[in-house]
Tab-separated table of C-alpha atoms in Angstrom:
chain	number	residue	atom	x	y	z
A	10	UNK	CA	9.534	-324.154	11.270
A	11	UNK	CA	10.474	-325.989	8.076
A	12	UNK	CA	7.987	-323.964	6.014
A	13	UNK	CA	9.399	-320.755	7.467
A	14	UNK	CA	12.944	-321.798	6.601
A	15	UNK	CA	11.917	-322.760	3.058
A	16	UNK	CA	10.157	-319.405	2.642
A	17	UNK	CA	13.087	-317.303	3.861
A	18	UNK	CA	15.897	-319.332	2.290
A	19	UNK	CA	15.555	-317.815	-1.237
A	20	UNK	CA	15.649	-314.296	0.216
A	21	UNK	CA	18.792	-315.146	2.144
A	22	UNK	CA	20.445	-316.547	-0.970
A	23	UNK	CA	19.461	-313.504	-3.030
A	24	UNK	CA	21.161	-311.231	-0.482
A	25	UNK	CA	24.449	-313.007	-1.226
A	26	UNK	CA	24.351	-311.856	-4.865
A	27	UNK	CA	24.363	-308.552	-6.760
A	28	UNK	CA	20.558	-308.299	-6.483
A	29	UNK	CA	20.567	-306.009	-3.427
A	30	UNK	CA	22.555	-303.223	-5.069
A	31	UNK	CA	20.764	-303.487	-8.410
A	32	UNK	CA	17.181	-303.431	-7.110
A	33	UNK	CA	17.875	-300.484	-4.781
A	34	UNK	CA	19.470	-298.389	-7.523
A	35	UNK	CA	16.620	-299.113	-9.957
A	36	UNK	CA	14.172	-298.155	-7.200
A	37	UNK	CA	16.087	-294.886	-6.759
A	38	UNK	CA	15.676	-294.212	-10.478
A	39	UNK	CA	11.960	-294.895	-10.204
A	40	UNK	CA	11.576	-292.453	-7.303
A	41	UNK	CA	13.798	-289.795	-8.871
A	42	UNK	CA	11.605	-289.731	-11.979
A	43	UNK	CA	8.514	-289.076	-9.794
A	44	UNK	CA	6.440	-291.260	-12.101
A	45	UNK	CA	4.564	-292.948	-9.248
A	46	UNK	CA	4.496	-296.696	-10.042
A	47	UNK	CA	5.935	-296.451	-13.551
A	48	UNK	CA	7.669	-298.680	-14.346
A	49	UNK	CA	5.763	-301.159	-12.137
A	50	UNK	CA	7.574	-302.864	-9.278
A	51	UNK	CA	7.309	-306.197	-11.108
A	52	UNK	CA	9.332	-304.741	-13.977
A	53	UNK	CA	11.942	-303.365	-11.575
A	54	UNK	CA	12.331	-306.716	-9.814
A	55	UNK	CA	12.365	-308.638	-13.109
A	56	UNK	CA	15.040	-306.389	-14.611
A	57	UNK	CA	17.024	-306.642	-11.374
A	58	UNK	CA	16.967	-310.422	-11.563
A	59	UNK	CA	18.107	-310.416	-15.196
A	60	UNK	CA	20.977	-308.031	-14.454
A	61	UNK	CA	21.864	-310.094	-11.379
A	62	UNK	CA	22.228	-313.253	-13.465
A	63	UNK	CA	24.401	-311.352	-15.962
A	64	UNK	CA	26.686	-310.012	-13.214
A	65	UNK	CA	26.819	-313.330	-11.379
A	66	UNK	CA	27.339	-315.475	-14.486
A	67	UNK	CA	31.106	-316.013	-13.959
A	68	UNK	CA	30.483	-316.991	-10.319
A	69	UNK	CA	27.585	-319.309	-11.218
A	70	UNK	CA	29.664	-320.898	-13.992
A	71	UNK	CA	32.478	-321.589	-11.546
A	72	UNK	CA	30.014	-323.124	-9.079
A	73	UNK	CA	28.636	-325.351	-11.813
A	74	UNK	CA	32.083	-326.510	-12.981
A	75	UNK	CA	33.680	-326.920	-9.559
A	76	UNK	CA	30.766	-328.159	-7.442
A	77	UNK	CA	27.633	-329.161	-9.348
A	78	UNK	CA	29.154	-331.172	-12.219
A	79	UNK	CA	31.371	-333.351	-9.943
A	80	UNK	CA	28.350	-334.035	-7.731
A	81	UNK	CA	26.179	-335.034	-10.715
A	82	UNK	CA	28.993	-337.257	-11.975
A	83	UNK	CA	29.103	-338.839	-8.475
A	84	UNK	CA	32.693	-337.700	-7.989
A	85	UNK	CA	31.904	-335.855	-4.756
A	86	UNK	CA	29.464	-336.037	-1.878
A	87	UNK	CA	26.681	-333.562	-1.172
A	88	UNK	CA	28.673	-332.044	1.688
A	89	UNK	CA	31.696	-331.529	-0.576
A	90	UNK	CA	29.450	-329.967	-3.218
A	91	UNK	CA	28.209	-327.320	-0.774
A	92	UNK	CA	31.746	-326.630	0.457
A	93	UNK	CA	33.081	-326.163	-3.080
A	94	UNK	CA	30.077	-324.062	-4.103
A	95	UNK	CA	30.722	-321.763	-1.161
A	96	UNK	CA	34.208	-320.827	-2.373
A	97	UNK	CA	33.191	-318.749	-5.470
A	98	UNK	CA	30.350	-317.075	-3.558
A	99	UNK	CA	32.691	-316.080	-0.730
A	100	UNK	CA	35.216	-314.750	-3.269
A	101	UNK	CA	32.505	-312.588	-4.879
A	102	UNK	CA	31.298	-311.253	-1.543
A	103	UNK	CA	34.820	-310.509	-0.280
A	104	UNK	CA	35.521	-308.561	-3.489
A	105	UNK	CA	32.629	-306.189	-2.775
A	106	UNK	CA	32.792	-306.022	1.035
A	107	UNK	CA	34.548	-303.271	2.929
A	108	UNK	CA	37.067	-304.259	5.575
A	109	UNK	CA	35.457	-301.946	8.123
A	110	UNK	CA	32.144	-303.783	7.730
A	111	UNK	CA	33.805	-307.155	8.253
A	112	UNK	CA	35.571	-305.791	11.327
A	113	UNK	CA	32.246	-304.464	12.640
A	114	UNK	CA	30.615	-307.888	12.669
A	115	UNK	CA	33.737	-309.553	14.015
A	116	UNK	CA	33.542	-307.157	16.963
A	117	UNK	CA	29.766	-307.563	17.357
A	118	UNK	CA	29.953	-311.366	17.441
A	119	UNK	CA	33.182	-311.304	19.498
A	120	UNK	CA	34.618	-313.788	17.009
A	121	UNK	CA	38.158	-314.864	17.817
A	122	UNK	CA	40.101	-316.074	14.750
A	123	UNK	CA	42.911	-317.236	17.011
A	124	UNK	CA	45.455	-315.087	15.178
A	125	UNK	CA	46.795	-311.542	15.489
A	126	UNK	CA	44.707	-309.016	13.523
A	127	UNK	CA	47.421	-308.527	10.907
A	128	UNK	CA	47.552	-312.259	10.148
A	129	UNK	CA	43.824	-312.994	9.727
A	130	UNK	CA	43.098	-314.492	6.302
A	131	UNK	CA	39.835	-314.531	4.377
A	132	UNK	CA	39.517	-318.250	5.009
A	133	UNK	CA	39.520	-317.546	8.758
A	134	UNK	CA	36.371	-315.410	8.545
A	135	UNK	CA	33.168	-317.517	8.725
A	136	UNK	CA	30.331	-317.032	6.272
A	137	UNK	CA	27.846	-315.919	8.944
A	138	UNK	CA	30.068	-312.856	9.501
A	139	UNK	CA	30.802	-312.253	5.822
A	140	UNK	CA	27.165	-312.209	4.642
A	141	UNK	CA	25.856	-309.317	6.821
A	142	UNK	CA	29.065	-307.369	6.165
A	143	UNK	CA	28.525	-307.850	2.433
A	144	UNK	CA	24.883	-306.736	2.682
A	145	UNK	CA	25.598	-303.453	4.469
A	146	UNK	CA	28.492	-302.769	2.079
A	147	UNK	CA	26.089	-303.240	-0.828
A	148	UNK	CA	23.538	-300.965	0.839
A	149	UNK	CA	26.130	-298.212	1.251
A	150	UNK	CA	27.281	-298.519	-2.354
A	151	UNK	CA	23.704	-298.542	-3.623
A	152	UNK	CA	22.761	-295.427	-1.654
A	153	UNK	CA	25.874	-293.578	-2.866
A	154	UNK	CA	25.015	-294.394	-6.469
A	155	UNK	CA	21.365	-293.510	-5.813
A	156	UNK	CA	22.446	-290.118	-4.469
A	157	UNK	CA	24.389	-289.444	-7.678
A	158	UNK	CA	21.313	-290.413	-9.713
A	159	UNK	CA	19.065	-288.079	-7.712
A	160	UNK	CA	21.185	-284.922	-8.225
A	161	UNK	CA	20.230	-284.045	-11.847
A	162	UNK	CA	16.540	-284.692	-11.150
A	163	UNK	CA	16.742	-282.548	-8.017
A	164	UNK	CA	18.171	-279.708	-10.097
A	165	UNK	CA	15.189	-279.959	-12.444
A	166	UNK	CA	12.820	-279.731	-9.462
A	167	UNK	CA	14.652	-276.663	-8.125
A	168	UNK	CA	14.575	-274.872	-11.486
A	169	UNK	CA	10.881	-275.609	-12.013
A	170	UNK	CA	10.004	-274.492	-8.476
A	171	UNK	CA	11.953	-271.248	-8.935
A	172	UNK	CA	10.235	-270.493	-12.251
A	173	UNK	CA	6.769	-271.186	-10.836
A	174	UNK	CA	7.421	-268.956	-7.822
A	175	UNK	CA	8.726	-266.141	-10.033
A	176	UNK	CA	5.535	-266.399	-12.098
A	177	UNK	CA	3.405	-266.215	-8.961
A	178	UNK	CA	1.985	-269.726	-9.450
A	179	UNK	CA	2.255	-270.702	-5.790
A	180	UNK	CA	-0.716	-273.089	-5.907
A	181	UNK	CA	0.701	-275.161	-8.758
A	182	UNK	CA	2.508	-278.290	-7.413
A	183	UNK	CA	6.036	-278.242	-8.910
A	184	UNK	CA	6.041	-282.036	-9.367
A	185	UNK	CA	3.253	-281.801	-11.957
A	186	UNK	CA	5.407	-279.567	-14.156
A	187	UNK	CA	8.817	-281.100	-13.417
A	188	UNK	CA	7.864	-284.751	-14.038
A	189	UNK	CA	7.516	-284.422	-17.848
A	190	UNK	CA	10.823	-282.540	-17.997
A	191	UNK	CA	12.560	-285.221	-15.899
A	192	UNK	CA	11.191	-287.992	-18.108
A	193	UNK	CA	12.306	-286.075	-21.215
A	194	UNK	CA	15.774	-285.540	-19.735
A	195	UNK	CA	16.040	-289.222	-18.835
A	196	UNK	CA	14.977	-290.359	-22.308
A	197	UNK	CA	17.260	-287.920	-24.145
A	198	UNK	CA	20.214	-289.002	-22.027
A	199	UNK	CA	19.362	-292.681	-22.698
A	200	UNK	CA	19.032	-293.128	-18.956
A	201	UNK	CA	18.286	-296.841	-18.799
A	202	UNK	CA	21.361	-297.559	-20.910
A	203	UNK	CA	23.541	-295.448	-18.613
A	204	UNK	CA	22.086	-297.001	-15.461
A	205	UNK	CA	22.631	-300.559	-16.731
A	206	UNK	CA	26.170	-299.641	-17.854
A	207	UNK	CA	26.995	-298.080	-14.487
A	208	UNK	CA	25.641	-301.104	-12.630
A	209	UNK	CA	27.717	-303.482	-14.706
A	210	UNK	CA	30.891	-301.419	-14.306
A	211	UNK	CA	30.328	-301.032	-10.556
A	212	UNK	CA	30.842	-304.793	-10.179
A	213	UNK	CA	33.999	-304.724	-12.276
């Protein structure tokens, strides 16, 4: 049981950061280019981790200053350290979580904050409700951004398919012809720069 917890704990922590949105959007880019496993999944995950640390840097800095440093200086207990470290993480998750998703998990768990709905504060919502609400909010945002990324590549596929059909080349797979054009389009548009910029701006 302990080994299982230790194995799953990092994944659970990663889901509380910007990693979910970033890795999904980069995976969308990889699929939209139709370049099979290029770039490799290790590169996608590595770049996602680097971008995650960049996005989360203000939150991690606040955790270090408010929770970790006092604990190292023996000014707080371990329990207080975890409580103070939770505050910046909850603030980050609340910033990027939709109210409807929070309400969904409040209804699913039948959680009673003990207050009228109009008077419920963020501090009244427990973390075990906030985390899944944050995850599905990130999934929705990532898929919306992935859809926007797919559109120009889909147009290239449609144009190539139409040209091949008009030339009577029905046996030629369109993906073989469209892939070089999609890669060229992505490179000319400086796609990786635009994707990284969009990801950074999406977190404000």
